Coordinates of C-alpha atoms and ligand atoms in Angstrom, one line a residue:
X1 CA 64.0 107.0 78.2
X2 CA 61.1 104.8 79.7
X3 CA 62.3 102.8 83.2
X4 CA 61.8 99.5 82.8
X5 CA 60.4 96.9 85.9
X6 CA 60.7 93.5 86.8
X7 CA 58.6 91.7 89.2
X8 CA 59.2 88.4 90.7
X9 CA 56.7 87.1 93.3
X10 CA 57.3 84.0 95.5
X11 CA 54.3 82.4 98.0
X12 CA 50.5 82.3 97.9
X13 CA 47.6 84.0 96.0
X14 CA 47.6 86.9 98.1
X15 CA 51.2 87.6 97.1
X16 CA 50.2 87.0 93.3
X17 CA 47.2 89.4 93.7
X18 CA 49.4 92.1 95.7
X19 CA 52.0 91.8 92.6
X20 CA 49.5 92.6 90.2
X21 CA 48.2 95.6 92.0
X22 CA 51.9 97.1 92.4
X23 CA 52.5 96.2 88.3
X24 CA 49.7 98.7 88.1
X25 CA 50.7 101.3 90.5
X26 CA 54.4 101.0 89.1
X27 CA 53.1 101.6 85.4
X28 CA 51.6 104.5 87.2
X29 CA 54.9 106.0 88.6
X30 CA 55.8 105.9 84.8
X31 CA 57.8 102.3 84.9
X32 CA 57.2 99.8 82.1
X33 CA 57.2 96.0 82.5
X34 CA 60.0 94.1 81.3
X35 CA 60.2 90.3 81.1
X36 CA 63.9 90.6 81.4
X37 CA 65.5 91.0 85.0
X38 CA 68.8 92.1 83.3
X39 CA 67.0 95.4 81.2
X40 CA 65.1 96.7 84.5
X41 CA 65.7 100.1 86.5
X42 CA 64.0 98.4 89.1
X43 CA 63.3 95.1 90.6
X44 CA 60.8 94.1 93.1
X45 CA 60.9 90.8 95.0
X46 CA 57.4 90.3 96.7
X47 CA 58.3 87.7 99.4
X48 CA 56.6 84.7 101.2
X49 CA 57.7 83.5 104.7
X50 CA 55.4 80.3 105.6
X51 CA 58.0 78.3 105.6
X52 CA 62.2 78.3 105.5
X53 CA 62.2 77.1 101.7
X54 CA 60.5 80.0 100.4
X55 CA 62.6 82.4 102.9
X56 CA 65.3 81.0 101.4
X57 CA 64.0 81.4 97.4
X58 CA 63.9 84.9 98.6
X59 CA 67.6 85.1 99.7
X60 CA 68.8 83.5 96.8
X61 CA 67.0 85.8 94.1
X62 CA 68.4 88.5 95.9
X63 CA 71.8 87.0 96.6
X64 CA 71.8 86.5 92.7
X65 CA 70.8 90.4 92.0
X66 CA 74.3 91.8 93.4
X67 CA 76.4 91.3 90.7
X68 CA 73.7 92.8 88.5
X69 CA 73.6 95.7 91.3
X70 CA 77.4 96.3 90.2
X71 CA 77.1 96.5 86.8
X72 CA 74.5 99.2 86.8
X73 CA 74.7 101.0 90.1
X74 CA 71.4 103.0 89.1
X75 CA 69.2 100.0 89.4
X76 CA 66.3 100.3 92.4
X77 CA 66.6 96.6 94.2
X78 CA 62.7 96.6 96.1
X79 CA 61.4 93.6 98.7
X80 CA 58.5 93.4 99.6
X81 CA 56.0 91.1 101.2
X82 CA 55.9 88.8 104.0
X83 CA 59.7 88.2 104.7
X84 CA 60.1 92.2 104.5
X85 CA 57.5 92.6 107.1
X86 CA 59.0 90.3 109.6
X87 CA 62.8 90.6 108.6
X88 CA 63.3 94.3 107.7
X89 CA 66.5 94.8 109.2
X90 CA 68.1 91.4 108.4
X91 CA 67.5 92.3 104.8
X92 CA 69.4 95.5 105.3
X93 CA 72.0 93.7 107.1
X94 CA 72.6 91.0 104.7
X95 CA 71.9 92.3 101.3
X96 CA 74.0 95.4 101.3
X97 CA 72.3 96.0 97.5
X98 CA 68.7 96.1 98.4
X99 CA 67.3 99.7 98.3
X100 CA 63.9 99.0 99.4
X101 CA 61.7 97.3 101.6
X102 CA 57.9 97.4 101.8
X103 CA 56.0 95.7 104.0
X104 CA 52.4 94.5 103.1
X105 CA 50.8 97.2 104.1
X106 CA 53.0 100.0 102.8
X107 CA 52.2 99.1 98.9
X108 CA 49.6 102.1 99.0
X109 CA 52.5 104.4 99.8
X110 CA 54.2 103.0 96.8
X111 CA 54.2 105.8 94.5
X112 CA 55.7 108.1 96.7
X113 CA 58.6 106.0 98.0
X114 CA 59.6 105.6 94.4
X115 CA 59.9 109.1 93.8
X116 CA 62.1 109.4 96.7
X117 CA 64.0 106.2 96.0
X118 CA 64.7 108.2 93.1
X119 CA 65.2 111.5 94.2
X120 CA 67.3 110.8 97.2
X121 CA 68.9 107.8 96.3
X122 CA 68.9 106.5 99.5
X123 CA 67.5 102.9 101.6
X124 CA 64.3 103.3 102.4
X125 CA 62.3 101.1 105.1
X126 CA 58.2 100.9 105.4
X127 CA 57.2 98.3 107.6
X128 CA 54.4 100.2 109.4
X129 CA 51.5 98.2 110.2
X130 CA 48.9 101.3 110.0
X131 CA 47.2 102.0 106.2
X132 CA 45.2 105.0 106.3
X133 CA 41.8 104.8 103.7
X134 CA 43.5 106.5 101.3
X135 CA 46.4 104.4 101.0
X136 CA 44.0 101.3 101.0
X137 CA 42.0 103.3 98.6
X138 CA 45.3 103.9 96.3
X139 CA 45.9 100.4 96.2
X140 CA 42.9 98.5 96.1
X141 CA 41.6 100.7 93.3
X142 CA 44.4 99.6 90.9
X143 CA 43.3 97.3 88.4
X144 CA 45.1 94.4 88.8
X145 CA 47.3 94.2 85.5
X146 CA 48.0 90.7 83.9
X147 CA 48.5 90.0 80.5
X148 CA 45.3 87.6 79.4
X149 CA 43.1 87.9 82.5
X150 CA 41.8 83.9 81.5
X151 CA 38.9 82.2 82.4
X152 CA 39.6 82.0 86.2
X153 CA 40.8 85.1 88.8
X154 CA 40.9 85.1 92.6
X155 CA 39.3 87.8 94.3
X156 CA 40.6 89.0 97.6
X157 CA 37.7 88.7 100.3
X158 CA 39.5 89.5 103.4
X159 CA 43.0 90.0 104.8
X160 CA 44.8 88.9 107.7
X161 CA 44.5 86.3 110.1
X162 CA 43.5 86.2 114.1
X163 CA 43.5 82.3 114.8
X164 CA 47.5 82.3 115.5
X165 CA 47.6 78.6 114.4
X166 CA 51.2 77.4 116.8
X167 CA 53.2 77.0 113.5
X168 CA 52.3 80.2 111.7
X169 CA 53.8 83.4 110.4
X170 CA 50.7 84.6 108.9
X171 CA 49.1 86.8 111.8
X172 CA 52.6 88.2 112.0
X173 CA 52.9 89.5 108.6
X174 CA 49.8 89.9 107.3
X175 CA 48.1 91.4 110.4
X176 CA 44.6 91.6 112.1
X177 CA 42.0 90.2 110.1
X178 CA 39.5 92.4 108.2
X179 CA 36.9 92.3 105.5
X180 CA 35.8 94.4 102.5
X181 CA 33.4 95.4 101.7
X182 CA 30.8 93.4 99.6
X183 CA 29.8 96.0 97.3
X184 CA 33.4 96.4 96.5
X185 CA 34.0 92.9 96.1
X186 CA 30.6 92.7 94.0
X187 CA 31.5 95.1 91.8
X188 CA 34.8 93.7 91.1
X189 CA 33.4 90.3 89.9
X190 CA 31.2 91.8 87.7
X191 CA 34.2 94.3 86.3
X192 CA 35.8 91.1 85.8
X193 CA 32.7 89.0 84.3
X194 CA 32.6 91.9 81.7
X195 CA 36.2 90.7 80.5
X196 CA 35.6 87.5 79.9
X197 CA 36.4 85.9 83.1
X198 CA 34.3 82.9 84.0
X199 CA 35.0 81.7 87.2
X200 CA 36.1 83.2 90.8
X201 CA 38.3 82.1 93.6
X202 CA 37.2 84.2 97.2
X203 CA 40.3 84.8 99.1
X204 CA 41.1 84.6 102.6
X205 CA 42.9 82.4 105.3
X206 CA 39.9 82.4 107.3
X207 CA 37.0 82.6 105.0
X208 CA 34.5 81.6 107.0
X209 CA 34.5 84.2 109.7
X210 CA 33.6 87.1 106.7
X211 CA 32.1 90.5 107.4
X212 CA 31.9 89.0 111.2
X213 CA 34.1 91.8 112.8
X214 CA 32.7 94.4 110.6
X215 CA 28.8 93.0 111.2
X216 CA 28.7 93.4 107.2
X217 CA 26.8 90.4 105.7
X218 CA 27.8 86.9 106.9
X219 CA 30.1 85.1 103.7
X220 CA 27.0 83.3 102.7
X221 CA 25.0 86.2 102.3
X222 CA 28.2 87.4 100.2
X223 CA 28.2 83.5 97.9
X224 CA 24.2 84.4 97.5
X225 CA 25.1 87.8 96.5
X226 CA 27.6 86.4 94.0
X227 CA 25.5 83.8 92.8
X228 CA 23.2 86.1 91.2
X229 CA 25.7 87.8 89.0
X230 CA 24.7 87.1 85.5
X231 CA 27.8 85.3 83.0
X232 CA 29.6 84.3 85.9
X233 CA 29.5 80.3 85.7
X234 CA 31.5 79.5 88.6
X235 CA 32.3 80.4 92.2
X236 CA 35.1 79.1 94.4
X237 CA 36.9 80.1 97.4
X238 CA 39.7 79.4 100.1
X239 CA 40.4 78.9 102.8
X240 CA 38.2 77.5 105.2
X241 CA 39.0 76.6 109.0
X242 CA 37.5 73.5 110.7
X243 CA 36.3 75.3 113.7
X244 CA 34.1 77.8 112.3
X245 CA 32.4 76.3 109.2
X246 CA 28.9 76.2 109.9
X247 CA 25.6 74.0 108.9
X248 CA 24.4 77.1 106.7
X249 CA 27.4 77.5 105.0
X250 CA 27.7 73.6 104.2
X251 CA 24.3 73.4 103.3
X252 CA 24.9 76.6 100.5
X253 CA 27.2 73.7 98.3
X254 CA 23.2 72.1 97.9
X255 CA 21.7 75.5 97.3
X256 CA 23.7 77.6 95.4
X257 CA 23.8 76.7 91.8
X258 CA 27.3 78.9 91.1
X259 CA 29.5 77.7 94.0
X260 CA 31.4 74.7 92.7
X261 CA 31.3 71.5 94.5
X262 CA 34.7 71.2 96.1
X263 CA 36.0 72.7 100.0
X264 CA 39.6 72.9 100.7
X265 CA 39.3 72.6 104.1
X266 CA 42.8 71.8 106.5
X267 CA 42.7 69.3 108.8
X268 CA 46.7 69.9 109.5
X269 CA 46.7 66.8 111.9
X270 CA 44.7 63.6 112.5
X271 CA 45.9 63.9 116.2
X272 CA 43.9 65.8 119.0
X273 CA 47.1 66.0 120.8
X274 CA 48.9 67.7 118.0
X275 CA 45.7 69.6 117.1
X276 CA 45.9 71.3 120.2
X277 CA 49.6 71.9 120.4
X278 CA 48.7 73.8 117.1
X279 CA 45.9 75.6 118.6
X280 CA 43.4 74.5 115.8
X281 CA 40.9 74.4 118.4
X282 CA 38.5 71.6 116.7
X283 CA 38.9 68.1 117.6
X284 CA 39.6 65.4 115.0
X285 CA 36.0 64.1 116.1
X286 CA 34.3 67.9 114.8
X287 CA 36.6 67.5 111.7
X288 CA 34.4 64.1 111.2
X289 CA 31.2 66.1 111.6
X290 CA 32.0 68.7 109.4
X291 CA 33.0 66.8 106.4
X292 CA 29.9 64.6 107.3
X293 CA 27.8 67.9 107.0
X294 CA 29.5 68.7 104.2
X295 CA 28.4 65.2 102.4
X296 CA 25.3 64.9 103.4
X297 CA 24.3 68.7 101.9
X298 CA 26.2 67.6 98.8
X299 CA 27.1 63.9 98.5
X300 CA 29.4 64.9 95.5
X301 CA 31.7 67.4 97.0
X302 CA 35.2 67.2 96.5
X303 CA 37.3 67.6 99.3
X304 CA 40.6 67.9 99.7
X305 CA 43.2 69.5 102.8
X306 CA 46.5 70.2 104.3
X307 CA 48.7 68.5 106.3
X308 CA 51.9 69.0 108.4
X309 CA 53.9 66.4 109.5
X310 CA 56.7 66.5 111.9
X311 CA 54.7 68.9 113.8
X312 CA 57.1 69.4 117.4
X313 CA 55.8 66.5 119.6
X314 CA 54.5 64.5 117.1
X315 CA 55.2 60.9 117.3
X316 CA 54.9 58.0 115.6
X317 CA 51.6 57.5 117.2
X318 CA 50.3 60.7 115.9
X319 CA 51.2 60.5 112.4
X320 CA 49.5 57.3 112.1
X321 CA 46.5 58.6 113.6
X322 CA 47.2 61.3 110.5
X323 CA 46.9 58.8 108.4
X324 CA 43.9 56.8 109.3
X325 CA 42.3 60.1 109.3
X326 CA 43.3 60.5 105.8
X327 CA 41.7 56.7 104.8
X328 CA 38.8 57.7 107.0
X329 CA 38.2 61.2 105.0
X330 CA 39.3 60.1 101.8
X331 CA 40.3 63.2 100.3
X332 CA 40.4 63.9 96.9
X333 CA 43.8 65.4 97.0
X334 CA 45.7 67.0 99.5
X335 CA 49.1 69.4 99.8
X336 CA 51.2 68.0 103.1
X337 CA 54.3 69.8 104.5
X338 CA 57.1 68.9 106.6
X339 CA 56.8 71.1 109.6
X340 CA 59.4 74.4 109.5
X341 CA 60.3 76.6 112.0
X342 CA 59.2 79.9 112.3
X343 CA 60.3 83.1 114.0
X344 CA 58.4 84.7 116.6
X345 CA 55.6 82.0 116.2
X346 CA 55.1 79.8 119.5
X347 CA 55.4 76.2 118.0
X348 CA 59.0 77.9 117.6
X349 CA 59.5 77.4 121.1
X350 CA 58.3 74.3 121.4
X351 CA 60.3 71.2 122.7
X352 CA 59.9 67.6 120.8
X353 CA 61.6 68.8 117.6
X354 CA 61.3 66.0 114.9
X355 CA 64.5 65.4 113.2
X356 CA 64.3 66.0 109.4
X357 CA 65.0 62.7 108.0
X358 CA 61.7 61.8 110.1
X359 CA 59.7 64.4 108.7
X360 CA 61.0 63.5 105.3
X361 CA 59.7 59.6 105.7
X362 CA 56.4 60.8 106.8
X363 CA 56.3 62.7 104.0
X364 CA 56.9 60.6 101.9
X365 CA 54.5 57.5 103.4
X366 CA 51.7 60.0 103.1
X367 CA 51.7 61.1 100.2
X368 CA 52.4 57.4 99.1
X369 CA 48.8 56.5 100.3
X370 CA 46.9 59.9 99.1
X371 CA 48.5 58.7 95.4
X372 CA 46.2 55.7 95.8
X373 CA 43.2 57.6 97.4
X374 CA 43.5 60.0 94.5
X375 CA 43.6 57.5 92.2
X376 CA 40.6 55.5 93.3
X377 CA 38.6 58.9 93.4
X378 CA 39.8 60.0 90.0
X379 CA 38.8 56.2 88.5
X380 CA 35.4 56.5 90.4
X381 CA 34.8 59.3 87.4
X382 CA 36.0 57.1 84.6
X383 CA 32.4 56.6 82.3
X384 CA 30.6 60.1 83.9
X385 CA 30.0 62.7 82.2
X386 CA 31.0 66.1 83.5
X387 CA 30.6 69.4 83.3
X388 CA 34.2 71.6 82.2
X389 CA 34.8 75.2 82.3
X390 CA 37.1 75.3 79.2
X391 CA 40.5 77.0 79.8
X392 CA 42.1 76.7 76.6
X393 CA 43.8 74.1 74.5
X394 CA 46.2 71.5 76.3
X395 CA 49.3 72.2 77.2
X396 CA 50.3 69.2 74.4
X397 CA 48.1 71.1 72.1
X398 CA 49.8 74.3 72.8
X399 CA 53.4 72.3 72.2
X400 CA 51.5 71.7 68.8
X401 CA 52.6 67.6 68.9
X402 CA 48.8 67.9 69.5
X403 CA 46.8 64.3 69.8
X404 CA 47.9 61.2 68.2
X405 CA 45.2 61.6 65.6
X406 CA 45.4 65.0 63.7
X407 CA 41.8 64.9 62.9
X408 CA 41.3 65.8 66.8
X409 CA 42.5 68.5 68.9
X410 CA 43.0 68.2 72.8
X411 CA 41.5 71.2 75.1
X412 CA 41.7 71.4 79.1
X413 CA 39.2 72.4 81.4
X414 CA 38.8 71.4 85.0
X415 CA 35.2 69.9 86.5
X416 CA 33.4 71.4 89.7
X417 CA 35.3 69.1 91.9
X418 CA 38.6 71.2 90.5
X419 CA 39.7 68.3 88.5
X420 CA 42.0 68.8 85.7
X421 CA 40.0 67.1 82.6
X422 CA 42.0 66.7 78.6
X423 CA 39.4 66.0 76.5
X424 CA 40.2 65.2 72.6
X425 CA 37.1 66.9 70.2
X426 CA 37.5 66.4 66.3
X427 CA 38.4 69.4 65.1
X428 CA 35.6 70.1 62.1
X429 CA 33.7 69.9 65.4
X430 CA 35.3 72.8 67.5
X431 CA 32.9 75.0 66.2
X432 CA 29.5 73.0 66.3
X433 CA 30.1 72.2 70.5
X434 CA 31.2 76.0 70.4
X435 CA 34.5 75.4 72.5
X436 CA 36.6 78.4 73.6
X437 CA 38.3 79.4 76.8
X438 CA 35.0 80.3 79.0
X439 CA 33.2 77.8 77.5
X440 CA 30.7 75.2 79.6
X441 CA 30.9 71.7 77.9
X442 CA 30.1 67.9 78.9
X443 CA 32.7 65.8 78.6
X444 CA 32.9 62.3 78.9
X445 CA 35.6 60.6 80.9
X446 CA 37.5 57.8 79.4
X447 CA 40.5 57.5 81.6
X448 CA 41.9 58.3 84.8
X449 CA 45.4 59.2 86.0
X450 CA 47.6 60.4 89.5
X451 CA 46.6 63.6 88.7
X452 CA 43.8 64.4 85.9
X453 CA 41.3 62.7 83.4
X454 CA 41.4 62.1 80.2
X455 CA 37.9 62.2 77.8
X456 CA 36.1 63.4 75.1
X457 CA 33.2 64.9 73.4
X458 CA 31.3 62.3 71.5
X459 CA 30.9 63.5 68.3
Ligands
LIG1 N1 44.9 80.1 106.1 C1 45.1 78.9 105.5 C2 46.4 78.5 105.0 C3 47.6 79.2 105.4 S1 49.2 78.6 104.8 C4 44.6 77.9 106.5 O1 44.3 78.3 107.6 O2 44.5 76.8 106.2 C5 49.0 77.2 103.9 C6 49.4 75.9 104.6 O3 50.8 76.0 104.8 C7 48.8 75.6 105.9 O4 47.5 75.1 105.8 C8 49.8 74.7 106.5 O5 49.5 73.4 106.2 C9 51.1 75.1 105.9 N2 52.0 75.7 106.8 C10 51.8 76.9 107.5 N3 52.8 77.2 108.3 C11 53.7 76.1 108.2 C12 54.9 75.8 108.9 N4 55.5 76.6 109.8 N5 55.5 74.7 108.5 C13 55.0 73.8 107.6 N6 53.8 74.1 107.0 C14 53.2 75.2 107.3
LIG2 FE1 47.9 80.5 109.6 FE2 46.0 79.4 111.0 FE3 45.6 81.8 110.1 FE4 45.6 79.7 108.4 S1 44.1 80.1 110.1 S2 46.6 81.7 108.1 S3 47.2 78.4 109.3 S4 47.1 81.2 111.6
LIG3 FE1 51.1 84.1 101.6 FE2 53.5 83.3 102.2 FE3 52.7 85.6 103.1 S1 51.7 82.1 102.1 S2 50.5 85.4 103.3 S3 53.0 85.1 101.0 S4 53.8 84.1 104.2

């Protein structure tokens, strides 16, 4: 009989994109996907370590997976990811049931640790750090599998980290950074443009500092590149750091027709103090410069950013300074996170811990006053008109209670600023404004909300 797999992946983009590259090379080893964790022959955890909650999630999935391990004694238990990268032999130690664990750079050895999973029926550990160009080959060539590839995919850029930001785990686990190549990447996108997909999200933690190491082109040579590529609408990517944005890559948001107006760009901190602790190495005063660059290549860019609080040594001084920073900006939306320790990363060892309940207030007061930037920025909108990439029908449609008024229908798109946009369009009229997934229309906004628009096309 077929063996079935299960896949359950925790953590960032580059985690999702690695899961759908080991689906393929799993269907490969002759596995079939199952939706069910309780009818697979083998389940694979892909991990994220960033911070303790999702190194938790981890433990807990697996924690859960025991009893299952007892009932059927044949199934493979596989973890892979960040957290097996740094915690290999904790996983062992704790999680008696686990049979495998991969680091993130082993998955191109996949297909022959399965076989000897199976063969020998014995724990198996690959944590090495070295990928030959076959095993890179092996893996990166897998067409990613998902079911409905959609309107929008990310594309992985570049891997890795070397800034060794004070608070992170990512240099650790994910390794040195390094680019691919752009051919590869280019013909990629247009694989992808040929299915239907509309839109692209570049991925890297460091975006900016593309093809530098390997003297390939620069990353704006690589957006120009991608520009040109006919049936692709739209271009994103993240991340960006501070420090190494330059003026030619702000000015590309006022030249390139494709790349969508919208940077996530991290700030982390409004304090120099703290910035430095982190080892951000940018000044809140450069920050200032580079968003001004930013606005004054492309007054309508979107902006938006991430935050720590309760960063070790911060005081009360420093978050406020975080805050003003965040009036001063106003961003269109941020993410903010309570500062967690990690292992082996040198804020760990830092003295100035902020108790919990502090970080938790912080929290809390910031995102209290991004809800009313947001707010103000999303209203700013209310009686534009704006250009939507179509993703599909609503997610009320889809629940078929549909609009108030049946003679409409309500579709979802976002607009180049990465705004989520419902618009209502009558439905004799679906077909005469040709709206589908993949579909460019303007829409015009009626209402605005804490977190989308609302609008419609006039008939
Ligand atoms: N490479 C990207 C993002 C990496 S992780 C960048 O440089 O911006 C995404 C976000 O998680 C970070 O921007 C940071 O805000 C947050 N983060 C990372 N490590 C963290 C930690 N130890 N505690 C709390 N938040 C953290
Ligand atoms: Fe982590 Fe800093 Fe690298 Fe981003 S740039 S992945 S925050 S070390
Ligand atoms: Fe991503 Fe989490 Fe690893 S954010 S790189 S999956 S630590």
């Amino acid at each position: 009989m077929e063996k079935r797999f299960y896949i359950n992946t925790i953590g960032c983009q580059m985690n999702v994109h690695d899961s759908e590259r080991i689906h393929a090379l799993m269907q490969g080893c002759g596995y079939r996907p199952t939706p069910f964790p309780e009818d697979a022959d083998l389940i694979f955890l892909n991990t994220c370590a960033i911070r303790e909650k999702a190194e938790q999630k981890a433990y807990s999935f697996l924690g859960r997976l025991a009893a299952m391990k007892d009932q059927n004694p044949n199934l493979i238990i596989a973890v892979g990811g960040c957290v097996a990268q740094q915690d290999a032999d904790r996983i062992l130690e704790r999680m008696a049931h686990v049979d495998l664990v991969l680091g993130t750079r082993a998955y191109g050895r996949l297909p022959g640790i399965i076989e000897k999973v199976s063969r020998e029926k014995r724990r198996i550990v690959d944590v090495d750090a070295g990928e030959t160009p076959e095993e890179k080959e092996t893996f990166f060539s897998q067409e990613p599998v998902k079911a409905d590839l959609g309107v929008s995919r990310f594309v992985t850029i570049m891997q890795g980290c070397d800034n060794f930001c004070a608070y992170c785990v990512v240099p650790f686990v994910r390794g040195r950074e390094r680019s691919r190549n752009p051919e590869e990447i280019l013909s990629e996108i247009r694989d992808l443009v040929e299915k239907g997909v509309r839109e692209v999200t570049l991925l890297g933690q460091n975006v900016n500092s593309y093809g530098k190491k390997e003297g390939i082109c620069s990353f704006s040579e690589l957006l120009a590149r991608i520009n040109s590529i006919d049936n692709l609408y739209r271009i994103r990517f993240t991340t960006s750091h501070p420090k190494d944005l330059s003026d030619d890559l702000a000015e590309t948001f006022g030249r390139l027709d494709k790349l969508c107006r919208h940077i996530h760009l991290p700030v982390q901190s409004g304090s120099d103090r703290i910035l430095k602790r982190m080892n951000r190495r940018y000044t809140r005063v450069h920050y200032m410069d580079r968003i001004q660059a930013l606005r004054s290549a492309c007054p309508e860019i979107a902006v938006t950013t991430d935050i720590i609080v309760g960063f070790p040594g911060e005081t009360e001084g420093d978050f406020q300074e975080t805050l003003d920073l965040i009036e001063t900006v106003q961003f269109d939306s941020l993410f903010a996170f309570k500062y967690s320790d990690r292992k082996g990363t040198r804020a760990a060892e830092l003295t100035g811990k902020v108790p919990e309940k502090i970080k938790a207030q912080r929290l809390k007061t910031l995102f209290g006053l991004q809800r009313v930037l947001t707010l103000e920025k999303n209203r700013a909108l209310v009686g534009t008109f704006q250009e939507i990439l179509v993703d599909g029908p609503s997610k009320k449609e889809k629940k078929q209670s549909g609009t108030t008024d049946p003679g409409f229908a309500q579709w979802t798109g976002r607009t180049s600023g990465n705004k989520i946009v419902n618009f209502n369009v009558k439905k004799d009229a679906l077909f005469n404004h040709r709206i589908h997934s993949g579909a460019q229309v303007r829409v015009y906004v009626q209402q605005a909300f804490a977190n989308s628009l609302s609008g419609e096309i006039p008939a």
